[in-house]
């Protein structure tokens, strides 16, 4: 990957989820952070970026101020004195970044050390002042000055221990590397943190894993120690969701969803979910439609029963008032009324019909559907329910030549009427009377 934004973007788009990046300068690192944002990777929780370094700075970086002082700020901020206005973009990438660095000191401790270095250069044996110190930026100690300090201190410390052991210090002893390495063993607090040296003079490093918390402040989450070539890990947190706060509190997957090759993507179940939801909705609509249809049919059945079994009073025409009307001259009406007249004089004239025969205290004759009907009067009103209508419908369906057909009830009249078809042959009483009259 070349140190330019186009090469970085091309490389990032081919990487699956884990990136370990080492940079020669902070300018290249900033370019990389911007490339992460520009490609949209900084917003993807699947990606993890690890930046290992040996600067003892963690998430800090040294800024060029143009003055005879040093200043440290967050590693995602611009440092060249020209603000490009994209610190917010690099911050998005920094939230996805894990920095592994040697144990570092605080800003105030680093600034105090740098100020002391500058002051000591003006004293013997250096005696470097004014022009000797160079320009403003040249008077700022390098980032590795603290490491040089600790290395020098460890060497001088080994010389002291050599002198204590032998009682003297010669040129040969001082140049005996094996002896000096052995004498370096020990531990002291240096400018780069706690310095631990083994019997071979090798430093047992202490690495600190740093991430940004939910407030975008550096958080030392893990400390890694190497003691006798054995790694020891110390967690500085109790709740894992705290360290992954910028990822919704969830640890990144150790393996990408689609695998490292991008060919292991799980089957997209969205279409099946949509089909399932559609079937559920269809079933719900069908169920509601069925319920609605059943209710509608029940109402229609009730309406039909009501229409068949209940006769509106307006359709019952009083025969006494219609004797001279054309309806009464109809064949069916005239035929029906003949039976009413037969018990008197046998005349077939409608005008000779006795009104007392048409209506009494217990019954009345009406004209209904061009036929004479016989209506029984009930002085007590009752409420008609669906079960009653069903029974009345069954009664209405009975049809036999020896039975007087039931026509229905009239409930909207002044009184309750049970309407029956008028028997043209007369009542049983009339039949018996005629039989014995011969």
Coordinates of N, CA and C in Angstrom, one line a residue, residues 46-164:
X46 N -18.0 -3.9 11.7 CA -17.3 -5.1 11.4 C -15.7 -4.9 11.4
X47 N -15.3 -3.7 11.1 CA -13.9 -3.5 10.9 C -13.2 -3.1 12.2
X48 N -12.0 -3.6 12.4 CA -11.2 -3.3 13.6 C -9.8 -2.9 13.0
X49 N -9.3 -1.7 13.5 CA -8.0 -1.2 13.0 C -7.1 -1.1 14.2
X50 N -5.9 -1.8 14.1 CA -4.9 -1.8 15.2 C -3.7 -1.1 14.7
X51 N -3.2 -0.1 15.5 CA -2.0 0.6 15.2 C -1.0 0.3 16.3
X52 N 0.0 -0.5 16.0 CA 1.1 -0.8 17.0 C 2.2 0.3 16.8
X53 N 2.7 0.7 17.9 CA 3.8 1.7 17.8 C 4.7 1.6 19.1
X54 N 5.9 2.2 19.0 CA 6.8 2.2 20.1 C 7.2 3.7 20.5
X55 N 6.2 4.5 20.6 CA 6.5 5.9 20.8 C 6.2 6.4 22.3
X56 N 5.7 5.5 23.1 CA 5.3 5.8 24.4 C 4.4 7.1 24.5
X57 N 3.5 7.1 23.5 CA 2.6 8.3 23.4 C 1.1 7.8 23.5
X58 N 0.8 6.6 23.3 CA -0.6 6.1 23.2 C -1.4 6.9 22.2
X59 N -2.4 7.5 22.6 CA -3.3 8.3 21.6 C -2.9 9.8 21.5
X60 N -1.7 10.1 21.9 CA -1.2 11.4 21.8 C -0.2 11.6 20.7
X61 N 0.0 12.8 20.3 CA 1.1 13.1 19.2 C 1.6 14.4 19.5
X62 N 2.9 14.6 19.1 CA 3.6 15.9 19.3 C 3.2 16.8 18.2
X63 N 2.8 18.0 18.6 CA 2.4 19.0 17.6 C 3.5 20.1 17.4
X64 N 3.6 20.5 16.2 CA 4.6 21.6 15.9 C 3.9 22.9 16.1
X65 N 4.5 23.7 17.1 CA 3.8 25.0 17.4 C 4.6 26.2 16.9
X66 N 5.9 26.0 16.4 CA 6.7 27.1 16.0 C 7.3 27.9 17.1
X67 N 7.1 27.4 18.3 CA 7.6 28.1 19.5 C 8.6 27.2 20.2
X68 N 9.3 27.7 21.2 CA 10.3 26.9 21.9 C 9.6 26.1 23.0
X69 N 8.5 25.5 22.7 CA 7.8 24.7 23.6 C 7.2 23.5 22.8
X70 N 6.9 22.4 23.6 CA 6.2 21.3 22.9 C 4.8 21.2 23.4
X71 N 4.0 20.6 22.5 CA 2.6 20.5 22.8 C 2.1 19.2 22.3
X72 N 1.2 18.5 23.0 CA 0.7 17.2 22.6 C -0.8 17.3 22.5
X73 N -1.4 16.7 21.5 CA -2.8 16.7 21.3 C -3.2 15.3 20.9
X74 N -4.5 15.1 20.6 CA -5.1 13.8 20.2 C -4.5 13.4 18.8
X75 N -4.3 12.1 18.6 CA -3.6 11.7 17.4 C -4.4 11.9 16.2
X76 N -5.7 12.1 16.3 CA -6.5 12.3 15.0 C -6.6 13.8 14.6
X77 N -6.0 14.7 15.4 CA -6.1 16.1 15.0 C -4.9 16.5 14.1
X78 N -5.1 17.6 13.4 CA -4.1 18.1 12.5 C -2.9 18.7 13.3
X79 N -1.7 18.5 12.8 CA -0.5 18.9 13.5 C 0.4 19.8 12.7
X80 N 0.1 20.0 11.4 CA 1.1 20.8 10.6 C 0.8 22.3 10.6
X81 N -0.1 22.7 11.5 CA -0.4 24.1 11.5 C -1.4 24.6 10.5
X82 N -1.8 23.7 9.6 CA -2.8 24.1 8.6 C -4.1 23.2 8.9
X83 N -5.1 23.8 9.3 CA -6.3 23.1 9.6 C -7.2 22.8 8.4
X84 N -7.3 21.6 8.0 CA -8.1 21.2 6.8 C -9.6 21.1 7.1
X85 N -10.0 21.2 8.3 CA -11.4 21.1 8.7 C -11.9 19.7 8.7
X86 N -11.1 18.7 8.8 CA -11.5 17.3 8.7 C -11.2 16.6 10.0
X87 N -11.0 17.3 11.1 CA -10.8 16.6 12.3 C -12.0 15.7 12.7
X88 N -13.2 16.1 12.4 CA -14.3 15.3 12.7 C -14.3 14.0 11.9
X89 N -13.8 14.0 10.7 CA -13.8 12.8 9.9 C -12.7 11.9 10.4
X90 N -11.6 12.4 10.8 CA -10.6 11.5 11.4 C -11.0 10.9 12.7
X91 N -11.8 11.7 13.4 CA -12.3 11.2 14.7 C -13.2 10.0 14.5
X92 N -14.0 10.0 13.5 CA -14.9 8.8 13.2 C -14.0 7.6 13.0
X93 N -12.9 7.7 12.3 CA -12.0 6.6 12.1 C -11.3 6.2 13.4
X94 N -11.0 7.2 14.2 CA -10.3 7.0 15.5 C -11.1 6.1 16.4
X95 N -12.4 6.3 16.3 CA -13.3 5.5 17.2 C -13.3 4.0 16.8
X96 N -12.8 3.7 15.7 CA -12.7 2.3 15.3 C -11.3 1.8 15.4
X97 N -10.4 2.6 16.1 CA -9.0 2.3 16.1 C -8.6 1.9 17.5
X98 N -7.7 0.9 17.5 CA -7.1 0.4 18.8 C -5.6 0.7 18.7
X99 N -5.0 1.4 19.6 CA -3.5 1.6 19.6 C -2.9 0.8 20.7
X100 N -1.8 0.1 20.3 CA -1.0 -0.7 21.2 C 0.4 0.0 21.2
X101 N 0.7 0.5 22.4 CA 2.0 1.3 22.5 C 2.6 1.0 23.9
X102 N 3.9 1.3 24.0 CA 4.6 1.2 25.3 C 3.9 2.1 26.3
X103 N 4.1 1.7 27.5 CA 3.5 2.5 28.6 C 3.9 4.0 28.5
X104 N 3.0 4.9 28.6 CA 3.3 6.3 28.4 C 3.0 7.1 29.6
X105 N 3.5 8.3 29.6 CA 3.3 9.2 30.7 C 2.2 10.2 30.3
X106 N 1.9 11.1 31.3 CA 0.9 12.1 31.0 C 1.5 13.3 30.3
X107 N 0.6 14.1 29.8 CA 1.1 15.3 29.1 C 2.0 16.2 29.9
X108 N 1.5 16.4 31.2 CA 2.3 17.3 32.1 C 3.7 16.7 32.3
X109 N 3.8 15.4 32.5 CA 5.1 14.8 32.8 C 6.0 14.9 31.6
X110 N 5.5 14.7 30.4 CA 6.3 14.8 29.2 C 6.7 16.2 29.0
X111 N 5.8 17.2 29.2 CA 6.2 18.6 29.0 C 7.3 19.0 30.0
X112 N 7.2 18.5 31.2 CA 8.2 18.8 32.3 C 9.6 18.2 31.9
X113 N 9.6 17.0 31.3 CA 10.8 16.4 30.9 C 11.4 17.2 29.7
X114 N 10.6 17.6 28.7 CA 11.2 18.3 27.6 C 11.7 19.7 28.0
X115 N 11.1 20.4 28.9 CA 11.6 21.6 29.4 C 12.9 21.5 30.1
X116 N 13.0 20.4 30.9 CA 14.3 20.1 31.6 C 15.4 19.8 30.6
X117 N 15.1 19.1 29.5 CA 16.1 18.8 28.5 C 16.7 20.1 27.9
X118 N 15.8 21.0 27.5 CA 16.2 22.2 26.9 C 17.1 23.0 27.9
X119 N 16.7 23.0 29.1 CA 17.4 23.8 30.1 C 18.8 23.2 30.3
X120 N 18.9 21.9 30.4 CA 20.2 21.2 30.6 C 21.2 21.4 29.5
X121 N 20.7 21.6 28.3 CA 21.6 21.8 27.1 C 22.4 23.1 27.2
X122 N 21.9 24.0 28.0 CA 22.6 25.2 28.2 C 23.7 25.1 29.3
X123 N 23.8 24.0 29.9 CA 24.8 23.8 31.0 C 25.9 22.9 30.5
X124 N 27.0 22.9 31.3 CA 28.1 22.0 31.0 C 27.6 20.6 31.0
X125 N 28.2 19.7 30.2 CA 29.3 20.0 29.2 C 28.8 20.5 27.9
X126 N 27.5 20.6 27.6 CA 27.0 21.0 26.3 C 27.2 22.5 26.1
X127 N 26.8 23.3 27.1 CA 26.9 24.8 27.0 C 26.3 25.3 25.6
X128 N 25.1 24.7 25.3 CA 24.5 25.1 24.0 C 23.4 26.1 24.2
X129 N 23.6 27.3 23.8 CA 22.6 28.4 24.0 C 22.5 29.2 22.7
X130 N 21.4 30.0 22.6 CA 21.2 30.9 21.5 C 21.3 30.1 20.1
X131 N 22.2 30.6 19.2 CA 22.3 30.0 17.9 C 22.6 28.5 17.9
X132 N 23.3 28.1 19.0 CA 23.6 26.7 19.1 C 22.3 25.8 19.1
X133 N 21.2 26.3 19.7 CA 20.0 25.6 19.8 C 19.2 25.5 18.5
X134 N 19.6 26.3 17.5 CA 18.9 26.2 16.2 C 17.6 27.0 16.2
X135 N 16.7 26.8 15.2 CA 15.5 27.5 15.1 C 14.5 27.0 16.2
X136 N 13.3 27.7 16.2 CA 12.3 27.3 17.3 C 11.9 25.9 17.3
X137 N 11.7 25.3 16.1 CA 11.3 23.9 16.0 C 12.4 22.9 16.4
X138 N 13.7 23.4 16.2 CA 14.8 22.5 16.5 C 15.0 22.4 18.0
X139 N 14.4 23.3 18.8 CA 14.7 23.3 20.2 C 13.7 22.4 21.0
X140 N 12.8 21.7 20.2 CA 11.8 20.8 20.8 C 12.5 19.4 20.8
X141 N 12.6 18.8 22.0 CA 13.2 17.4 22.0 C 12.4 16.4 21.2
X142 N 13.1 15.5 20.5 CA 12.5 14.5 19.7 C 11.6 13.6 20.6
X143 N 10.7 12.9 19.9 CA 9.8 12.0 20.7 C 10.6 10.8 21.3
X144 N 11.8 10.5 20.8 CA 12.6 9.4 21.4 C 13.6 9.9 22.4
X145 N 13.5 11.1 22.8 CA 14.5 11.7 23.8 C 14.3 11.0 25.1
X146 N 13.0 10.6 25.4 CA 12.7 10.0 26.7 C 13.3 8.5 26.7
X147 N 13.2 7.9 25.6 CA 13.8 6.5 25.5 C 15.3 6.6 25.6
X148 N 15.9 7.6 25.0 CA 17.4 7.8 25.1 C 17.8 8.1 26.6
X149 N 16.9 8.8 27.3 CA 17.2 9.1 28.7 C 17.2 7.8 29.5
X150 N 16.2 7.0 29.3 CA 16.1 5.8 30.1 C 17.2 4.8 29.7
X151 N 17.6 4.7 28.5 CA 18.7 3.9 28.1 C 20.0 4.3 28.7
X152 N 20.2 5.6 28.7 CA 21.5 6.1 29.3 C 21.4 5.9 30.8
X153 N 20.3 6.1 31.4 CA 20.1 5.9 32.9 C 20.4 4.4 33.2
X154 N 19.9 3.5 32.4 CA 20.1 2.1 32.7 C 21.5 1.7 32.6
X155 N 22.2 2.3 31.6 CA 23.7 2.0 31.4 C 24.5 2.5 32.6
X156 N 24.2 3.8 33.0 CA 24.9 4.4 34.1 C 24.6 3.6 35.4
X157 N 23.4 3.2 35.5 CA 23.0 2.4 36.7 C 23.8 1.1 36.7
X158 N 24.0 0.4 35.6 CA 24.8 -0.8 35.5 C 26.2 -0.6 35.9
X159 N 26.8 0.6 35.4 CA 28.2 0.9 35.8 C 28.3 1.1 37.3
X160 N 27.3 1.7 37.9 CA 27.4 1.9 39.4 C 27.3 0.5 40.1
X161 N 26.5 -0.4 39.6 CA 26.4 -1.7 40.2 C 27.7 -2.5 40.0
X162 N 28.3 -2.3 38.8 CA 29.6 -3.0 38.6 C 30.7 -2.4 39.5
X163 N 30.7 -1.1 39.8 CA 31.7 -0.6 40.7 C 31.4 -1.1 42.1
X164 N 30.2 -1.2 42.5 CA 29.8 -1.7 43.8 C 30.3 -3.2 44.0

